[in-house]
PDB file of C-alpha atoms in Angstrom:
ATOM      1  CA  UNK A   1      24.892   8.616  35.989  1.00 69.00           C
ATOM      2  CA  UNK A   2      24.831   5.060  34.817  1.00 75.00           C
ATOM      3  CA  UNK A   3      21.723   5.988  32.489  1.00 93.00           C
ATOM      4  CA  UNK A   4      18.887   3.364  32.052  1.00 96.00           C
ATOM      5  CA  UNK A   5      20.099  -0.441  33.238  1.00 97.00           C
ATOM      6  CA  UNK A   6      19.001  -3.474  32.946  1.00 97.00           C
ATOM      7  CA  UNK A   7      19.310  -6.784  34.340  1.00 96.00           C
ATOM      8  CA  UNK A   8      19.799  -9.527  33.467  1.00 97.00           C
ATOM      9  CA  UNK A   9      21.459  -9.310  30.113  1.00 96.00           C
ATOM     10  CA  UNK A  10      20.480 -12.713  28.827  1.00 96.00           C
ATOM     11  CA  UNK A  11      17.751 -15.568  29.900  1.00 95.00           C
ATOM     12  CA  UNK A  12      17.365 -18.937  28.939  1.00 97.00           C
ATOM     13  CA  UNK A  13      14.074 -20.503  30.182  1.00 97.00           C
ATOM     14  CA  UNK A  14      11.535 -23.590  28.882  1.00 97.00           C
ATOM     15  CA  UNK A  15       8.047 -23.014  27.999  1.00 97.00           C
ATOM     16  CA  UNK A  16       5.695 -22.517  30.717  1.00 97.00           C
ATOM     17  CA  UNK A  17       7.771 -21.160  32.845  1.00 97.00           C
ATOM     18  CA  UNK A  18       7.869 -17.791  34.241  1.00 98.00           C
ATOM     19  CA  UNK A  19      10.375 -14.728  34.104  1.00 98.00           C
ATOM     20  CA  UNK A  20      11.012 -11.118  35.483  1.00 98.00           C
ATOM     21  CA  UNK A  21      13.057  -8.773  33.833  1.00 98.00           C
ATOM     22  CA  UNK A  22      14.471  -5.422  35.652  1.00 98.00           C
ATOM     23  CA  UNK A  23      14.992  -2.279  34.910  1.00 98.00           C
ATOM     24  CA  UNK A  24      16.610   0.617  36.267  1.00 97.00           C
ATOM     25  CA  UNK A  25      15.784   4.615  35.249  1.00 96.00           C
ATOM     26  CA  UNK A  26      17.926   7.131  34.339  1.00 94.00           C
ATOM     27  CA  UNK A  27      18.478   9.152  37.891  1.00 92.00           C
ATOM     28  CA  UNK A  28      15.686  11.776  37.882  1.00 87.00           C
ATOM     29  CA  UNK A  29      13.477   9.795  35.465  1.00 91.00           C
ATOM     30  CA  UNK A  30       9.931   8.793  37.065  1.00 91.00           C
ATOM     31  CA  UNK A  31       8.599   6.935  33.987  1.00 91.00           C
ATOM     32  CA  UNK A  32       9.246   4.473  32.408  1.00 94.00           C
ATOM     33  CA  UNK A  33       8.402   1.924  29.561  1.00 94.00           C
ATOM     34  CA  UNK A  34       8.776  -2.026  28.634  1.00 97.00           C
ATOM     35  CA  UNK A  35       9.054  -2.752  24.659  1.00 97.00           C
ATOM     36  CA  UNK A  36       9.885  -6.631  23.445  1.00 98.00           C
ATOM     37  CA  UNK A  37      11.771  -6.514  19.871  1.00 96.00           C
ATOM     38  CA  UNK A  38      11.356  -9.505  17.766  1.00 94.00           C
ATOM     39  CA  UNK A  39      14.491 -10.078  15.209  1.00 90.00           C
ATOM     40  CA  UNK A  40      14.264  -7.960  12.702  1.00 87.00           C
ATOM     41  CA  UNK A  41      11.969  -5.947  14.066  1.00 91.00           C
ATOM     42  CA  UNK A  42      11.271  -2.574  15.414  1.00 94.00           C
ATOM     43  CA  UNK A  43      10.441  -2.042  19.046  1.00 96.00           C
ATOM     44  CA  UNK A  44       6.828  -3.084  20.276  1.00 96.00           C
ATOM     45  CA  UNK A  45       5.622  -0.925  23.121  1.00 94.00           C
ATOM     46  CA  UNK A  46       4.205  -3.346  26.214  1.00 96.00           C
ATOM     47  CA  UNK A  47       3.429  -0.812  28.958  1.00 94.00           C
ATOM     48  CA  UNK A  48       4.505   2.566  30.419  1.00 92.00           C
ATOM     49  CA  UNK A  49       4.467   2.993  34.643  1.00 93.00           C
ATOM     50  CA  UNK A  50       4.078   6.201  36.236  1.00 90.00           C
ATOM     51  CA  UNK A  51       3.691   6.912  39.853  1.00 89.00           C
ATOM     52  CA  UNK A  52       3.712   3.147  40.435  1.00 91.00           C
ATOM     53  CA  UNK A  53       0.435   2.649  38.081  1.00 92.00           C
ATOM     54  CA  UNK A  54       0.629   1.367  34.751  1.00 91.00           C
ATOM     55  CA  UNK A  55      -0.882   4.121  32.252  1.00 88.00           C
ATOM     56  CA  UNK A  56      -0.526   2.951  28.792  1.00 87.00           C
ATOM     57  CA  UNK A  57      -0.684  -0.935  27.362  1.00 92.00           C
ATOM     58  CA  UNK A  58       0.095  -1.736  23.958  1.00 91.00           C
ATOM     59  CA  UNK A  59      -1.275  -5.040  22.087  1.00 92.00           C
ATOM     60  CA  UNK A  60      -0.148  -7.771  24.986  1.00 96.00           C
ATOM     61  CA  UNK A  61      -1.793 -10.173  26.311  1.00 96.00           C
ATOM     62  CA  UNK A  62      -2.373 -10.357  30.074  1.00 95.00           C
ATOM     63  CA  UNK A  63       0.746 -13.029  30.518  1.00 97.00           C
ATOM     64  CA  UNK A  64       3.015  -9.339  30.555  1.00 98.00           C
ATOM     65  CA  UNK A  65       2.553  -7.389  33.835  1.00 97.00           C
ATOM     66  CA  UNK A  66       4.187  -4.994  35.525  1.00 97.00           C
ATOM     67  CA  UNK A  67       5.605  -2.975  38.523  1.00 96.00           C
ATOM     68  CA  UNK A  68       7.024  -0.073  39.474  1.00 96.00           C
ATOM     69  CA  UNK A  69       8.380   0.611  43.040  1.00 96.00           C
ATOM     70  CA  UNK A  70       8.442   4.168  44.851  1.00 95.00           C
ATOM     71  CA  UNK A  71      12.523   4.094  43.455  1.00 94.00           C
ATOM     72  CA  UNK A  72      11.018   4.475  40.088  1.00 94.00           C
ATOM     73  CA  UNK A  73      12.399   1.007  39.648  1.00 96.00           C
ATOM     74  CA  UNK A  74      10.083  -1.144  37.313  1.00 97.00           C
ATOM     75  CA  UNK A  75       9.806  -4.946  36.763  1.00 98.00           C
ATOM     76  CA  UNK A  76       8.508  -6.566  33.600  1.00 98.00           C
ATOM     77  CA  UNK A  77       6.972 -10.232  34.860  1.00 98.00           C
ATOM     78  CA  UNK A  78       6.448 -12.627  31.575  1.00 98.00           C
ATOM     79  CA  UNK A  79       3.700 -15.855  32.623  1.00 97.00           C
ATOM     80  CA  UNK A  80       3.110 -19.090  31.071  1.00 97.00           C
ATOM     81  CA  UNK A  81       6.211 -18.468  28.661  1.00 97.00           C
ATOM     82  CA  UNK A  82       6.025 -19.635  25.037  1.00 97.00           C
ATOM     83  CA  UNK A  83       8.330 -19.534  22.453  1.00 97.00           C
ATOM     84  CA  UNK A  84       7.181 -16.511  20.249  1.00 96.00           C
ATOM     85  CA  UNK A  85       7.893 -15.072  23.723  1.00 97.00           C
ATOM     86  CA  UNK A  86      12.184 -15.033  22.517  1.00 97.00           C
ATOM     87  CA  UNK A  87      12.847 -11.047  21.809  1.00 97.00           C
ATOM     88  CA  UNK A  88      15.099  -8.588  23.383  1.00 97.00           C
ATOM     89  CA  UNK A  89      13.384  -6.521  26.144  1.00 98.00           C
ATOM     90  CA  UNK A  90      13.797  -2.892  25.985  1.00 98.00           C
ATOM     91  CA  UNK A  91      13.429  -0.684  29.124  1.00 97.00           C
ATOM     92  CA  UNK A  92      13.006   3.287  28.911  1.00 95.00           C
ATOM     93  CA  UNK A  93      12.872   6.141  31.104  1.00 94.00           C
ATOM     94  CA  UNK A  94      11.385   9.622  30.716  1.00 89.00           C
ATOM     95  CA  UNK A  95      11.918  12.709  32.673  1.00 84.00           C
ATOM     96  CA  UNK A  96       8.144  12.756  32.703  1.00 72.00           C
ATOM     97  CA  UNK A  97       5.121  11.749  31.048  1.00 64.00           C
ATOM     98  CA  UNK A  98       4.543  14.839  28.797  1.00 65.00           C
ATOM     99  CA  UNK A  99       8.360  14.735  28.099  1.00 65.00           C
ATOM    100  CA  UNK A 100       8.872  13.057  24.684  1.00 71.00           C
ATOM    101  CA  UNK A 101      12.245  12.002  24.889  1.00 83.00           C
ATOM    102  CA  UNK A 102      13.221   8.410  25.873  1.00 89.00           C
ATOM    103  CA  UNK A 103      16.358   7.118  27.309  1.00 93.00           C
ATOM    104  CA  UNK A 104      16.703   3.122  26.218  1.00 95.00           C
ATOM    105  CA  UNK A 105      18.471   0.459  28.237  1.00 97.00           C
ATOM    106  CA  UNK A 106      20.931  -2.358  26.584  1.00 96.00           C
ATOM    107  CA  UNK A 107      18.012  -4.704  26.945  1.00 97.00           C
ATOM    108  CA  UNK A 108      17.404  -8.159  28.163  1.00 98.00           C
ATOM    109  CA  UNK A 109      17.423 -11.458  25.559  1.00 97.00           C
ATOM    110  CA  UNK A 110      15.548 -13.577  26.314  1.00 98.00           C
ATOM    111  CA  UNK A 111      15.249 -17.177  24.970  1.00 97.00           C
ATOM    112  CA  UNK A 112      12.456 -19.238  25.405  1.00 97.00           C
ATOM    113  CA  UNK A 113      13.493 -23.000  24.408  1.00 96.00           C
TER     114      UNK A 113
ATOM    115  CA  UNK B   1      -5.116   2.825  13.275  1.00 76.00           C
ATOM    116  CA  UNK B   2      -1.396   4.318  14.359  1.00 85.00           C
ATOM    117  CA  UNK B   3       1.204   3.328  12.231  1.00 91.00           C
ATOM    118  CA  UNK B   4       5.107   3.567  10.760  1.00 96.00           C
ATOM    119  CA  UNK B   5       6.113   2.455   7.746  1.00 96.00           C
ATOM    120  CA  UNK B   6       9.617   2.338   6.289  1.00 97.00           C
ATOM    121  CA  UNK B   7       9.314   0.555   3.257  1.00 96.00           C
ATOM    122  CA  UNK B   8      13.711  -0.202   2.688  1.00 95.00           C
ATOM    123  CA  UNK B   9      15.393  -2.431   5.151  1.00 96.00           C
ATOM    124  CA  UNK B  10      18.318  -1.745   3.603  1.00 97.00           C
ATOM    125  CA  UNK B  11      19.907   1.099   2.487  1.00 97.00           C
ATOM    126  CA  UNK B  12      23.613   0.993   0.825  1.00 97.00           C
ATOM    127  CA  UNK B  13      25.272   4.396  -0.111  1.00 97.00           C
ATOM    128  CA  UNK B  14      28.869   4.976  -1.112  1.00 97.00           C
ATOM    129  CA  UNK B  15      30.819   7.682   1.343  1.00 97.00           C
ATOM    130  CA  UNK B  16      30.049  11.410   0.335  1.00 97.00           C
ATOM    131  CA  UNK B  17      26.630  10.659  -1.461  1.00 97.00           C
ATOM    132  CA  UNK B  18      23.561  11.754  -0.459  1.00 97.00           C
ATOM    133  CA  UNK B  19      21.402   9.504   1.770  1.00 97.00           C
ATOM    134  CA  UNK B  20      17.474   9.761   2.639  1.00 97.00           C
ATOM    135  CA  UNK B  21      15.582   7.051   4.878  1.00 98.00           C
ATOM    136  CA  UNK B  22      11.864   7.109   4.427  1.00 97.00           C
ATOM    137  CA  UNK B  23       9.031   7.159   6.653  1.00 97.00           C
ATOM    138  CA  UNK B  24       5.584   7.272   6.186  1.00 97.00           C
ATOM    139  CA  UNK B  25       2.920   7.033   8.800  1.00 95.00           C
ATOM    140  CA  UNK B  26      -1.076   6.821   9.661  1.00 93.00           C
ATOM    141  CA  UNK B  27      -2.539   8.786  12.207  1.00 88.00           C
ATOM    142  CA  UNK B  28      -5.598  10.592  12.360  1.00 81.00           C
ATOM    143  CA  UNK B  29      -4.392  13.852  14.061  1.00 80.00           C
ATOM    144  CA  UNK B  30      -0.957  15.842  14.631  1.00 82.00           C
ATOM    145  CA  UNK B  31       1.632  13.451  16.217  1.00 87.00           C
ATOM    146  CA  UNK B  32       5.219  13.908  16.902  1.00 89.00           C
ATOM    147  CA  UNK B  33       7.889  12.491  14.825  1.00 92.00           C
ATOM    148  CA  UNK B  34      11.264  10.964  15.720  1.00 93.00           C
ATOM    149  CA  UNK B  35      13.820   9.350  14.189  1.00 96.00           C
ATOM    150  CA  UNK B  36      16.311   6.824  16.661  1.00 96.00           C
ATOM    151  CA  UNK B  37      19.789   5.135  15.610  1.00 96.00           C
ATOM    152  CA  UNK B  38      21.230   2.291  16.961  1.00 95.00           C
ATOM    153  CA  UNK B  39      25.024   1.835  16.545  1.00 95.00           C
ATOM    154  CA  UNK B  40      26.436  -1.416  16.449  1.00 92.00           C
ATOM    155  CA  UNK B  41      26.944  -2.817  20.022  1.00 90.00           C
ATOM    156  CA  UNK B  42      25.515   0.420  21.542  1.00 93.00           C
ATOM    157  CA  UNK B  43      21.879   1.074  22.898  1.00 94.00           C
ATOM    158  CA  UNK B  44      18.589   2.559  21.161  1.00 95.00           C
ATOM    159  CA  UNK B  45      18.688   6.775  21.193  1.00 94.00           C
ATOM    160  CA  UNK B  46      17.245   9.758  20.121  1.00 92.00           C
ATOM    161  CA  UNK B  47      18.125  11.463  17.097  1.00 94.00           C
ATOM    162  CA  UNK B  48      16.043  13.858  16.016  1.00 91.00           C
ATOM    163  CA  UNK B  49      12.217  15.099  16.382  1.00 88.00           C
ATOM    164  CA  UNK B  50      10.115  17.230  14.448  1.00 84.00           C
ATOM    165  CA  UNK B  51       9.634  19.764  16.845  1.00 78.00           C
ATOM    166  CA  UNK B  52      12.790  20.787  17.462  1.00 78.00           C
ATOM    167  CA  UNK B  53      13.774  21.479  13.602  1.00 76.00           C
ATOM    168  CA  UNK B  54      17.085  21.026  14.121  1.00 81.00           C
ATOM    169  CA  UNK B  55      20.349  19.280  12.539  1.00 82.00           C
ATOM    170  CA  UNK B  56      21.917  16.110  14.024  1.00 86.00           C
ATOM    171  CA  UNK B  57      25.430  14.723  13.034  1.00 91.00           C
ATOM    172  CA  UNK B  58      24.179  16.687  10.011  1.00 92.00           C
ATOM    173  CA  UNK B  59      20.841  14.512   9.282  1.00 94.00           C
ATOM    174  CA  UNK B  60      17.438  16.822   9.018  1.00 93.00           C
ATOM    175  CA  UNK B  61      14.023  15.530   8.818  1.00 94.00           C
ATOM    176  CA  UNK B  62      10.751  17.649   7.423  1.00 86.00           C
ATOM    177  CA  UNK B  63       7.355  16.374   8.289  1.00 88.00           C
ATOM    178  CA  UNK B  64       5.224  16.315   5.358  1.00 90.00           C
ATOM    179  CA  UNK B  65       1.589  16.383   6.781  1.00 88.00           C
ATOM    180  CA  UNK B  66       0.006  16.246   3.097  1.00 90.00           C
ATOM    181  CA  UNK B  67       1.917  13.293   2.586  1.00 91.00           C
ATOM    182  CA  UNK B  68       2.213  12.015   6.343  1.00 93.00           C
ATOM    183  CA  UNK B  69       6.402  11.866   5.886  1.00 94.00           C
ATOM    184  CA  UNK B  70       8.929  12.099   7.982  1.00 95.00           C
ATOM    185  CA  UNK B  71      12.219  11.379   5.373  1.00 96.00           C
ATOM    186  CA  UNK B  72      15.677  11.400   7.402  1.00 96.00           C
ATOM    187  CA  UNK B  73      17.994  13.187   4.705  1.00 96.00           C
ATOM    188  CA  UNK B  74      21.865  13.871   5.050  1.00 96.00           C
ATOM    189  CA  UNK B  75      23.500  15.460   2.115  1.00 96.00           C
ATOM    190  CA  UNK B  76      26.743  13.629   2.804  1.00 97.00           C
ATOM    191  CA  UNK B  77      27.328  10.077   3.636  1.00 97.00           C
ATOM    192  CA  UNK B  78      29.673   8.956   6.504  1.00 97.00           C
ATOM    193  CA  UNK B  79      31.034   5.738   7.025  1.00 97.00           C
ATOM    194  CA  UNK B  80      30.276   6.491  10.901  1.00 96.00           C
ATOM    195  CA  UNK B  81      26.540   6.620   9.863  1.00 97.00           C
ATOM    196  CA  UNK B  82      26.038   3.046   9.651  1.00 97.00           C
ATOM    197  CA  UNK B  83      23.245   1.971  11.500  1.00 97.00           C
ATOM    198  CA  UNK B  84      20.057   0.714  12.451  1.00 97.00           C
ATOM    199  CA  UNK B  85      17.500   3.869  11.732  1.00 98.00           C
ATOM    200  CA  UNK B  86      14.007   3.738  13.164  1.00 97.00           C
ATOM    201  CA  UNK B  87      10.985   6.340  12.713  1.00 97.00           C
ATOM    202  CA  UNK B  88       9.082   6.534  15.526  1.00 95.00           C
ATOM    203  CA  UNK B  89       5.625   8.453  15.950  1.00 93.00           C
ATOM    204  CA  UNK B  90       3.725   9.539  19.246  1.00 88.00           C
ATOM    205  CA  UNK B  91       0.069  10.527  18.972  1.00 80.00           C
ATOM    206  CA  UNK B  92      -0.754  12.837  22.554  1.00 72.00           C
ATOM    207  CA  UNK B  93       1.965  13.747  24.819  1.00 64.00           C
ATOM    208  CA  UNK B  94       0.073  10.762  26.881  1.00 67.00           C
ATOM    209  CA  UNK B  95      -0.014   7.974  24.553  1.00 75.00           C
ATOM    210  CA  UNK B  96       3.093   5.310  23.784  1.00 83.00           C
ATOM    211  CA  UNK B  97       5.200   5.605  21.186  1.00 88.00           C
ATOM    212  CA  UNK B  98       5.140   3.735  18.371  1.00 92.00           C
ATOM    213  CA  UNK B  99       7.879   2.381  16.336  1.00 95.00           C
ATOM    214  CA  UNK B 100       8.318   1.558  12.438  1.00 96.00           C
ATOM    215  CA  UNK B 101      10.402  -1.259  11.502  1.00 96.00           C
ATOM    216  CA  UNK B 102      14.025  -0.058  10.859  1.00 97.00           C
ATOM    217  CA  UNK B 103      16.372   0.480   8.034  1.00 98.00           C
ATOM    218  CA  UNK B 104      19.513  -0.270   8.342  1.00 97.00           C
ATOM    219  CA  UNK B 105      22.153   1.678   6.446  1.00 98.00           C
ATOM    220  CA  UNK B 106      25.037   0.428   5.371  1.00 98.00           C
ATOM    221  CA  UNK B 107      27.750   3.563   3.984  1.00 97.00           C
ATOM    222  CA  UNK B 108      30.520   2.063   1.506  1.00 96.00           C
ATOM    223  CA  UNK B 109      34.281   3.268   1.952  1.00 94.00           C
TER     224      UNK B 109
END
């Protein structure tokens, strides 16, 4: 099992533009979560996707949506970039919902220039 | 409001002393405490939660209601235990999780 990955590793894009960020679950692992982490900074949850629905949102504005696909597969779309938009993107997969116990990707950096 | 303090973001101990992170955090109910490490070059993961009262790589952690703690102790410093060390709360098993800011912890040879 390859655990939780993520692609790409790094992005370089200009303001305004847009991005999507991927993220593979641990095998068995039907939720899953997006958190961006600023430098120097601890994790910031975004969203959590279960059964193809997003179910939680943390403090993000509406630029940050979501998917997940019936694979448990989940994309993390980024609009109308700007630059406090440059953080590492963390992906993480739970057994479950009511499981408490997360399994974290490498992450995606992503620059915004 | 939900939130994780951990008021040292850095933490220097000499091998074979005792080490304690601190964590404090707000929450207006009974949540469930973690504590994750990050090695260098390696990924975000679990390594300890309240619940299951147990020992990791030799690190404990009590929760402290009265004084809404969660303190990551190990009596013995190694230099293997360098990391980055984040407390980490979760209100219902339904809601996100919620992350304090890190300390990192540096053990001198």
């Amino acid at each position: 099992d390859a655990g939780v990955t993520q692609s790409p590793t790094h992005l370089i894009k200009t303001r305004g533009q847009q991005v999507t960020l991927r993220c593979s679950p641990k095998s068995g692992h039907d939720t899953v979560s997006w958190y961006q982490q600023a430098l120097g900074q601890g994790p910031q949850f975004i969203f959590q996707y279960y059964e193809e629905e997003e179910r939680q949102r943390g403090n993000f504005p509406d630029r940050f949506s979501g998917h997940q696909f019936p694979n448990y597969s989940s994309e993390l779309n980024v609009n109308a970039l700007l630059l406090g938009d440059s953080a590492l993107y963390l992906c993480a997969s739970s057994p479950d919902r009511t499981r408490n116990i997360q399994y974290f990707g490498a992450g995606t950096r992503l620059s915004v220039l | 409001a939900q939130r994780v303090t951990q008021p040292e973001k850095l933490l220097s101990v000499f091998k074979g002393a005792p080490v304690e992170l601190k964590c404090n955090y707000s929450y207006s109910g009974s949540p469930e405490l973690f504590w994750y490490v990050q090695y260098s070059r390696q990924r975000l993961q679990l390594l300890l939660r309240h619940i299951s009262r147990e020992s990791i790589k030799g690190f404990t952690a009590d929760l402290n209601k009265g004084e809404t703690s969660f303190h990551l102790k190990k009596p013995f410093a190694q230099e293997e235990d360098s990391a980055m060390y984040y407390c980490a709360l979760k209100g219902t098993s339904y809601d996100k999780v919620i992350f304090g800011p890190g300390t990192s912890l540096s053990v001198i040879p």
